[in-house]
GROMACS .gro file of C-alpha atoms in nm:
model
  343
    1MET     CA    1   6.712  -1.212  -7.610
    2LYS     CA    2   6.685  -1.469  -7.891
    3LYS     CA    3   6.884  -1.727  -7.694
    4LEU     CA    4   6.666  -1.667  -7.387
    5SER     CA    5   6.349  -1.719  -7.590
    6ILE     CA    6   6.476  -2.044  -7.740
    7ALA     CA    7   6.571  -2.176  -7.397
    8LEU     CA    8   6.232  -2.088  -7.254
    9MET     CA    9   6.058  -2.257  -7.545
   10ALA     CA   10   6.258  -2.571  -7.472
   11LEU     CA   11   6.147  -2.564  -7.110
   12MET     CA   12   5.784  -2.517  -7.214
   13ALA     CA   13   5.786  -2.799  -7.470
   14CYS     CA   14   5.537  -3.071  -7.378
   15ALA     CA   15   5.456  -2.889  -7.054
   16PRO     CA   16   5.125  -2.996  -6.897
   17LEU     CA   17   4.839  -2.751  -6.871
   18ILE     CA   18   4.729  -2.720  -6.510
   19ALA     CA   19   4.370  -2.620  -6.448
   20ASP     CA   20   4.347  -2.363  -6.174
   21GLU     CA   21   4.087  -2.550  -5.971
   22TYR     CA   22   4.240  -2.461  -5.638
   23THR     CA   23   4.102  -2.239  -5.362
   24LEU     CA   24   4.328  -2.033  -5.139
   25VAL     CA   25   4.315  -2.172  -4.784
   26TRP     CA   26   4.606  -1.982  -4.629
   27ASN     CA   27   4.804  -1.670  -4.711
   28GLU     CA   28   5.101  -1.522  -4.525
   29ASP     CA   29   5.209  -1.183  -4.658
   30PHE     CA   30   5.430  -1.070  -4.366
   31THR     CA   31   5.274  -0.723  -4.353
   32ASP     CA   32   5.234  -0.719  -3.973
   33ASN     CA   33   5.490  -0.549  -3.755
   34THR     CA   34   5.579  -0.874  -3.579
   35LEU     CA   35   5.606  -1.235  -3.691
   36ASP     CA   36   5.303  -1.443  -3.594
   37ARG     CA   37   5.459  -1.674  -3.339
   38ALA     CA   38   5.138  -1.877  -3.319
   39VAL     CA   39   5.229  -1.995  -3.670
   40TRP     CA   40   5.607  -1.950  -3.700
   41ASN     CA   41   5.883  -2.105  -3.493
   42ILE     CA   42   6.224  -1.935  -3.506
   43GLU     CA   43   6.495  -2.197  -3.480
   44VAL     CA   44   6.787  -2.129  -3.247
   45ASN     CA   45   7.079  -2.370  -3.275
   46GLY     CA   46   7.429  -2.418  -3.409
   47ASP     CA   47   7.409  -2.789  -3.486
   48GLY     CA   48   7.491  -2.756  -3.856
   49GLY     CA   49   7.159  -2.894  -3.981
   50GLY     CA   50   7.306  -3.242  -4.022
   51ASN     CA   51   7.505  -3.107  -4.318
   52ASN     CA   52   7.810  -2.954  -4.146
   53GLU     CA   53   7.673  -2.605  -4.208
   54LEU     CA   54   7.870  -2.318  -4.057
   55GLN     CA   55   7.600  -2.086  -3.924
   56TYR     CA   56   7.438  -2.039  -3.585
   57TYR     CA   57   7.065  -1.992  -3.640
   58CYS     CA   58   6.938  -1.722  -3.407
   59GLU     CA   59   6.647  -1.485  -3.363
   60LYS     CA   60   6.839  -1.184  -3.489
   61GLY     CA   61   6.875  -1.362  -3.824
   62VAL     CA   62   6.496  -1.347  -3.865
   63THR     CA   63   6.324  -1.012  -3.910
   64LEU     CA   64   6.026  -0.849  -4.077
   65GLY     CA   65   6.110  -0.549  -4.290
   66THR     CA   66   6.113  -0.390  -4.632
   67GLU     CA   67   6.296  -0.518  -4.936
   68PRO     CA   68   6.493  -0.207  -5.041
   69GLU     CA   69   6.440  -0.215  -5.418
   70THR     CA   70   6.066  -0.290  -5.433
   71GLY     CA   71   5.947  -0.163  -5.096
   72LYS     CA   72   5.770  -0.495  -5.033
   73LYS     CA   73   5.723  -0.597  -4.671
   74CYS     CA   74   5.890  -0.934  -4.628
   75LEU     CA   75   6.014  -1.200  -4.397
   76ILE     CA   76   6.392  -1.149  -4.406
   77LEU     CA   77   6.649  -1.420  -4.332
   78THR     CA   78   6.995  -1.264  -4.304
   79ALA     CA   79   7.335  -1.433  -4.317
   80THR     CA   80   7.618  -1.246  -4.141
   81LYS     CA   81   7.986  -1.322  -4.097
   82GLU     CA   82   8.048  -1.269  -3.725
   83ASP     CA   83   8.163  -1.451  -3.414
   84TYR     CA   84   7.863  -1.589  -3.227
   85LYS     CA   85   7.852  -1.867  -2.966
   86GLY     CA   86   8.151  -2.049  -3.109
   87LYS     CA   87   8.047  -2.006  -3.473
   88LYS     CA   88   8.188  -1.770  -3.734
   89CYS     CA   89   7.853  -1.667  -3.884
   90THR     CA   90   7.483  -1.634  -3.807
   91SER     CA   91   7.165  -1.671  -4.011
   92GLY     CA   92   6.791  -1.736  -3.992
   93ARG     CA   93   6.562  -2.036  -4.018
   94VAL     CA   94   6.187  -2.061  -3.951
   95ASN     CA   95   5.929  -2.339  -3.959
   96THR     CA   96   5.559  -2.401  -3.887
   97LYS     CA   97   5.595  -2.742  -3.717
   98ASN     CA   98   5.289  -2.833  -3.508
   99ASN     CA   99   5.141  -2.489  -3.580
  100LEU     CA  100   5.048  -2.510  -3.948
  101TYR     CA  101   5.054  -2.826  -4.155
  102TYR     CA  102   4.879  -2.960  -4.462
  103THR     CA  103   4.841  -3.260  -4.692
  104PHE     CA  104   4.842  -3.206  -5.069
  105GLY     CA  105   4.763  -2.891  -5.261
  106LYS     CA  106   4.942  -2.614  -5.447
  107ILE     CA  107   5.206  -2.439  -5.237
  108GLU     CA  108   5.357  -2.116  -5.368
  109ALA     CA  109   5.607  -1.861  -5.243
  110ARG     CA  110   5.741  -1.536  -5.386
  111ILE     CA  111   6.106  -1.515  -5.286
  112LYS     CA  112   6.408  -1.302  -5.362
  113PHE     CA  113   6.710  -1.525  -5.320
  114PRO     CA  114   7.048  -1.364  -5.249
  115LYS     CA  115   7.349  -1.407  -5.473
  116THR     CA  116   7.481  -1.737  -5.344
  117ALA     CA  117   7.833  -1.751  -5.487
  118ASP     CA  118   8.020  -1.879  -5.309
  119GLY     CA  119   7.877  -2.062  -5.011
  120LEU     CA  120   7.519  -1.948  -4.941
  121TRP     CA  121   7.249  -2.217  -4.944
  122PRO     CA  122   6.893  -2.074  -4.938
  123ALA     CA  123   6.603  -2.318  -4.933
  124PHE     CA  124   6.225  -2.334  -4.916
  125TRP     CA  125   6.099  -2.681  -4.822
  126GLN     CA  126   5.876  -2.900  -4.608
  127MET     CA  127   5.895  -3.204  -4.380
  128GLY     CA  128   5.642  -3.444  -4.231
  129ASN     CA  129   5.473  -3.305  -3.921
  130ASN     CA  130   5.537  -3.640  -3.751
  131PHE     CA  131   5.904  -3.539  -3.725
  132ASP     CA  132   5.896  -3.533  -3.343
  133GLN     CA  133   5.757  -3.888  -3.335
  134VAL     CA  134   5.961  -4.067  -3.603
  135GLY     CA  135   6.254  -3.833  -3.677
  136TRP     CA  136   6.435  -3.778  -4.006
  137PRO     CA  137   6.431  -3.932  -4.266
  138ARG     CA  138   6.124  -4.136  -4.172
  139CYS     CA  139   5.912  -3.821  -4.166
  140GLY     CA  140   5.999  -3.744  -4.529
  141GLU     CA  141   6.157  -3.428  -4.667
  142THR     CA  142   6.055  -3.235  -4.978
  143ASP     CA  143   6.294  -2.962  -5.092
  144ILE     CA  144   6.082  -2.734  -5.307
  145ILE     CA  145   6.385  -2.531  -5.408
  146GLU     CA  146   6.752  -2.514  -5.309
  147LEU     CA  147   7.023  -2.286  -5.450
  148GLY     CA  148   7.398  -2.278  -5.400
  149ASN     CA  149   7.497  -2.632  -5.498
  150ALA     CA  150   7.865  -2.712  -5.551
  151ASN     CA  151   7.799  -2.809  -5.914
  152GLY     CA  152   7.666  -2.463  -5.991
  153ILE     CA  153   7.974  -2.310  -5.829
  154LYS     CA  154   8.204  -2.545  -6.022
  155ASN     CA  155   8.037  -2.467  -6.355
  156GLY     CA  156   8.002  -2.094  -6.295
  157THR     CA  157   7.623  -2.121  -6.336
  158GLN     CA  158   7.519  -2.079  -5.973
  159GLU     CA  159   7.280  -1.791  -6.048
  160ARG     CA  160   7.084  -2.022  -6.279
  161PHE     CA  161   7.143  -2.360  -6.112
  162PHE     CA  162   6.891  -2.497  -5.860
  163ASN     CA  163   6.708  -2.816  -5.771
  164GLY     CA  164   6.409  -2.981  -5.611
  165ALA     CA  165   6.454  -3.299  -5.408
  166MET     CA  166   6.287  -3.564  -5.192
  167HIS     CA  167   6.434  -3.774  -4.912
  168ILE     CA  168   6.296  -4.076  -4.725
  169GLY     CA  169   6.447  -4.378  -4.554
  170SER     CA  170   6.481  -4.582  -4.238
  171ALA     CA  171   6.796  -4.407  -4.108
  172TRP     CA  172   7.030  -4.120  -4.196
  173ASN     CA  173   7.274  -4.356  -4.371
  174THR     CA  174   7.006  -4.540  -4.573
  175VAL     CA  175   6.831  -4.241  -4.729
  176TRP     CA  176   6.663  -4.266  -5.068
  177CYS     CA  177   6.702  -3.935  -5.248
  178ASP     CA  178   6.557  -3.802  -5.570
  179ALA     CA  179   6.729  -3.472  -5.656
  180GLN     CA  180   6.660  -3.314  -5.993
  181ASN     CA  181   6.884  -3.025  -6.097
  182ILE     CA  182   6.831  -2.768  -6.368
  183THR     CA  183   7.034  -2.486  -6.520
  184TYR     CA  184   6.778  -2.220  -6.606
  185PRO     CA  185   6.797  -1.982  -6.904
  186TYR     CA  186   6.799  -1.681  -6.670
  187SER     CA  187   6.916  -1.594  -6.321
  188VAL     CA  188   6.685  -1.680  -6.032
  189GLU     CA  189   6.892  -1.483  -5.782
  190ASP     CA  190   6.870  -1.121  -5.665
  191THR     CA  191   6.515  -1.062  -5.799
  192PHE     CA  192   6.177  -1.196  -5.690
  193HIS     CA  193   6.055  -1.525  -5.836
  194ILE     CA  194   5.749  -1.740  -5.767
  195VAL     CA  195   5.815  -2.104  -5.682
  196THR     CA  196   5.524  -2.350  -5.707
  197MET     CA  197   5.484  -2.707  -5.587
  198ILE     CA  198   5.180  -2.912  -5.690
  199TRP     CA  199   5.144  -3.205  -5.452
  200THR     CA  200   4.883  -3.475  -5.515
  201PRO     CA  201   4.838  -3.831  -5.384
  202THR     CA  202   5.015  -3.963  -5.695
  203SER     CA  203   5.284  -3.706  -5.782
  204ILE     CA  204   5.487  -3.402  -5.688
  205GLU     CA  205   5.582  -3.135  -5.942
  206MET     CA  206   5.773  -2.808  -5.896
  207TYR     CA  207   5.771  -2.501  -6.119
  208MET     CA  208   5.958  -2.173  -6.151
  209ASP     CA  209   5.777  -1.851  -6.249
  210MET     CA  210   5.446  -2.000  -6.363
  211ASP     CA  211   5.298  -1.651  -6.329
  212SER     CA  212   5.510  -1.511  -6.613
  213HIS     CA  213   5.558  -1.842  -6.798
  214PRO     CA  214   5.228  -2.031  -6.744
  215GLY     CA  215   5.322  -2.317  -6.976
  216VAL     CA  216   5.664  -2.382  -6.830
  217ALA     CA  217   5.762  -2.745  -6.767
  218PRO     CA  218   5.835  -2.859  -6.410
  219TYR     CA  219   6.196  -2.854  -6.299
  220PHE     CA  220   6.114  -3.146  -6.067
  221SER     CA  221   5.857  -3.419  -6.129
  222THR     CA  222   5.821  -3.759  -5.969
  223PRO     CA  223   5.544  -4.014  -5.910
  224LEU     CA  224   5.450  -4.111  -5.556
  225GLU     CA  225   5.468  -4.488  -5.575
  226PRO     CA  226   5.395  -4.754  -5.310
  227ASN     CA  227   5.665  -4.982  -5.170
  228LYS     CA  228   5.651  -5.295  -4.954
  229ASP     CA  229   5.887  -5.129  -4.705
  230PRO     CA  230   5.687  -4.849  -4.536
  231ASN     CA  231   6.006  -4.646  -4.486
  232TYR     CA  232   6.046  -4.621  -4.865
  233ASP     CA  233   5.680  -4.606  -4.960
  234ARG     CA  234   5.657  -4.264  -5.127
  235GLN     CA  235   5.279  -4.283  -5.146
  236LEU     CA  236   5.263  -4.345  -4.773
  237VAL     CA  237   5.539  -4.114  -4.646
  238PHE     CA  238   5.444  -3.826  -4.875
  239GLY     CA  239   5.072  -3.871  -4.812
  240LYS     CA  240   5.084  -3.724  -4.461
  241PRO     CA  241   5.073  -3.369  -4.321
  242ASN     CA  242   5.382  -3.153  -4.377
  243PHE     CA  243   5.502  -2.822  -4.233
  244ILE     CA  244   5.689  -2.534  -4.398
  245ILE     CA  245   6.057  -2.451  -4.354
  246ALA     CA  246   6.256  -2.158  -4.493
  247ASN     CA  247   6.623  -2.100  -4.421
  248LEU     CA  248   6.945  -1.942  -4.541
  249ALA     CA  249   7.231  -2.180  -4.466
  250ILE     CA  250   7.600  -2.095  -4.493
  251GLY     CA  251   7.851  -2.349  -4.623
  252GLY     CA  252   7.835  -2.719  -4.552
  253ASN     CA  253   7.802  -3.032  -4.762
  254PHE     CA  254   7.570  -2.887  -5.027
  255PRO     CA  255   7.807  -2.611  -5.151
  256GLN     CA  256   8.103  -2.818  -5.026
  257ILE     CA  257   8.259  -2.524  -4.844
  258TRP     CA  258   8.347  -2.570  -4.477
  259ASP     CA  259   8.580  -2.272  -4.422
  260ILE     CA  260   8.415  -1.939  -4.338
  261ASN     CA  261   8.701  -1.757  -4.512
  262LYS     CA  262   8.599  -1.923  -4.839
  263ILE     CA  263   8.239  -1.798  -4.817
  264SER     CA  264   8.290  -1.523  -5.072
  265ALA     CA  265   7.919  -1.436  -5.072
  266LEU     CA  266   7.966  -1.265  -4.734
  267ALA     CA  267   8.293  -1.087  -4.819
  268ASP     CA  268   8.116  -0.752  -4.867
  269GLY     CA  269   7.876  -0.782  -4.576
  270PRO     CA  270   7.552  -0.960  -4.485
  271ARG     CA  271   7.323  -1.112  -4.748
  272SER     CA  272   6.948  -1.162  -4.713
  273MET     CA  273   6.672  -1.385  -4.846
  274TYR     CA  274   6.340  -1.198  -4.878
  275ILE     CA  275   6.006  -1.383  -4.869
  276ASP     CA  276   5.721  -1.163  -4.994
  277TRP     CA  277   5.442  -1.415  -4.939
  278ILE     CA  278   5.354  -1.785  -4.903
  279ARG     CA  279   5.021  -1.931  -5.014
  280ILE     CA  280   4.854  -2.270  -4.985
  281TYR     CA  281   4.572  -2.368  -5.221
  282GLN     CA  282   4.363  -2.684  -5.209
  283ARG     CA  283   4.084  -2.842  -5.411
  284GLY     CA  284   3.877  -2.958  -5.116
  285ASP     CA  285   3.923  -3.325  -5.200
  286ALA     CA  286   3.859  -3.573  -4.920
  287ASN     CA  287   4.227  -3.673  -4.906
  288GLN     CA  288   4.349  -3.315  -4.856
  289SER     CA  289   4.384  -3.147  -4.519
  290PHE     CA  290   4.492  -2.815  -4.374
  291VAL     CA  291   4.541  -2.744  -4.004
  292CYS     CA  292   4.634  -2.420  -3.830
  293PRO     CA  293   4.515  -2.469  -3.470
  294SER     CA  294   4.635  -2.130  -3.345
  295ALA     CA  295   4.427  -1.870  -3.162
  296SER     CA  296   4.448  -1.648  -3.468
  297ASP     CA  297   4.286  -1.909  -3.693
  298PRO     CA  298   4.011  -1.740  -3.900
  299ILE     CA  299   3.748  -2.000  -3.804
  300GLU     CA  300   3.817  -1.938  -3.435
  301GLN     CA  301   3.787  -1.565  -3.501
  302ALA     CA  302   3.454  -1.627  -3.674
  303ASN     CA  303   3.324  -1.826  -3.380
  304ALA     CA  304   3.409  -1.536  -3.150
  305GLN     CA  305   3.249  -1.280  -3.382
  306GLY     CA  306   2.900  -1.422  -3.417
  307ILE     CA  307   2.894  -1.726  -3.640
  308GLU     CA  308   2.836  -1.955  -3.343
  309ASP     CA  309   2.463  -1.887  -3.355
  310VAL     CA  310   2.433  -2.057  -3.695
  311GLN     CA  311   2.648  -2.361  -3.629
  312GLY     CA  312   2.644  -2.675  -3.421
  313ASP     CA  313   2.933  -2.884  -3.299
  314GLU     CA  314   2.827  -3.167  -3.529
  315VAL     CA  315   2.871  -2.949  -3.840
  316GLN     CA  316   3.221  -2.893  -3.978
  317SER     CA  317   3.346  -2.546  -4.071
  318THR     CA  318   3.595  -2.476  -4.347
  319LYS     CA  319   3.741  -2.149  -4.460
  320VAL     CA  320   3.786  -2.032  -4.818
  321MET     CA  321   3.936  -1.722  -4.978
  322LYS     CA  322   3.753  -1.570  -5.275
  323ASN     CA  323   3.861  -1.249  -5.446
  324GLY     CA  324   4.082  -1.167  -5.150
  325GLN     CA  325   3.803  -1.205  -4.892
  326LEU     CA  326   3.772  -1.483  -4.634
  327PHE     CA  327   3.444  -1.673  -4.594
  328ILE     CA  328   3.327  -1.961  -4.374
  329LEU     CA  329   3.155  -2.263  -4.529
  330ARG     CA  330   2.929  -2.447  -4.286
  331GLY     CA  331   2.631  -2.676  -4.325
  332GLY     CA  332   2.604  -2.611  -4.697
  333HIS     CA  333   2.593  -2.232  -4.650
  334THR     CA  334   2.847  -1.950  -4.687
  335TYR     CA  335   2.894  -1.691  -4.411
  336THR     CA  336   3.103  -1.381  -4.359
  337LEU     CA  337   3.333  -1.365  -4.057
  338THR     CA  338   3.064  -1.169  -3.871
  339GLY     CA  339   2.809  -1.447  -3.916
  340GLN     CA  340   2.609  -1.300  -4.207
  341GLN     CA  341   2.476  -1.570  -4.439
  342ILE     CA  342   2.539  -1.479  -4.802
  343GLN     CA  343   2.456  -1.807  -4.975
   0.00000   0.00000   0.00000
């Protein structure tokens, strides 16, 4: 315990204090019986993710269910060693592309990562929502957390080794990458942990377990700087709307394992990544944005439930979450979802 305390103190040294000035604008807790397909896309492909990964992503790799130790209802991404459509394993990957996207804010997720050794590659990340128009890497990629890197396997520290990263560029073979690795003082696998990214117009920072260690230093921190070449202008590329991605990859370039028989993590059966919840907070600054243009959007629900008689098309509505309850802000007033003015 003494060694753990010393290591944590080192991580917390000179750590910035972050004022909690954010308001919750979106919360996904996966407590419904079915995944909200107006928000979530389930990816189905065996293309290897551009990294020579071994899995075939399919719908059966994505389920909603209960994490067995805590009883929490979760989104579950499951990796399985099996023959499927020419591949030797299956897994799950989801995203919110074109359904939910945002610019800047505090993005958090409570995740239980599986034991990765050897060969599993779980990740929680985001990409520019202009992906369909400009492709990768021009859209920009921000890896909020990745586990399972070959260096962790090599050093025998894979339970404590993880990274954040950013990628931009003009083409796949001219990518600029900033990957910052850390070996943590405790395991971040096989129990729930909260991962936080704070994304502003001038910087991106990523934190592990700020709930239990509020002064902890970021494991990834980088300024968003301009560049004469728009393909490498971090301020430009990472100043646009992004969508969420979560996946559990198997093998490939990151763990540097390309043989399914060397994926020891699946030797005793399937392994799962459990996501308890995902939250997006924003400060309401003019340069921030949040879009979820689905039929289940709370503002659309409010319009259908009676708030239309107090609003005009020329007045903009925004939604805020306070003390676990959703309200609509419109025309300088606060309303409940049923249209009752409370302020």
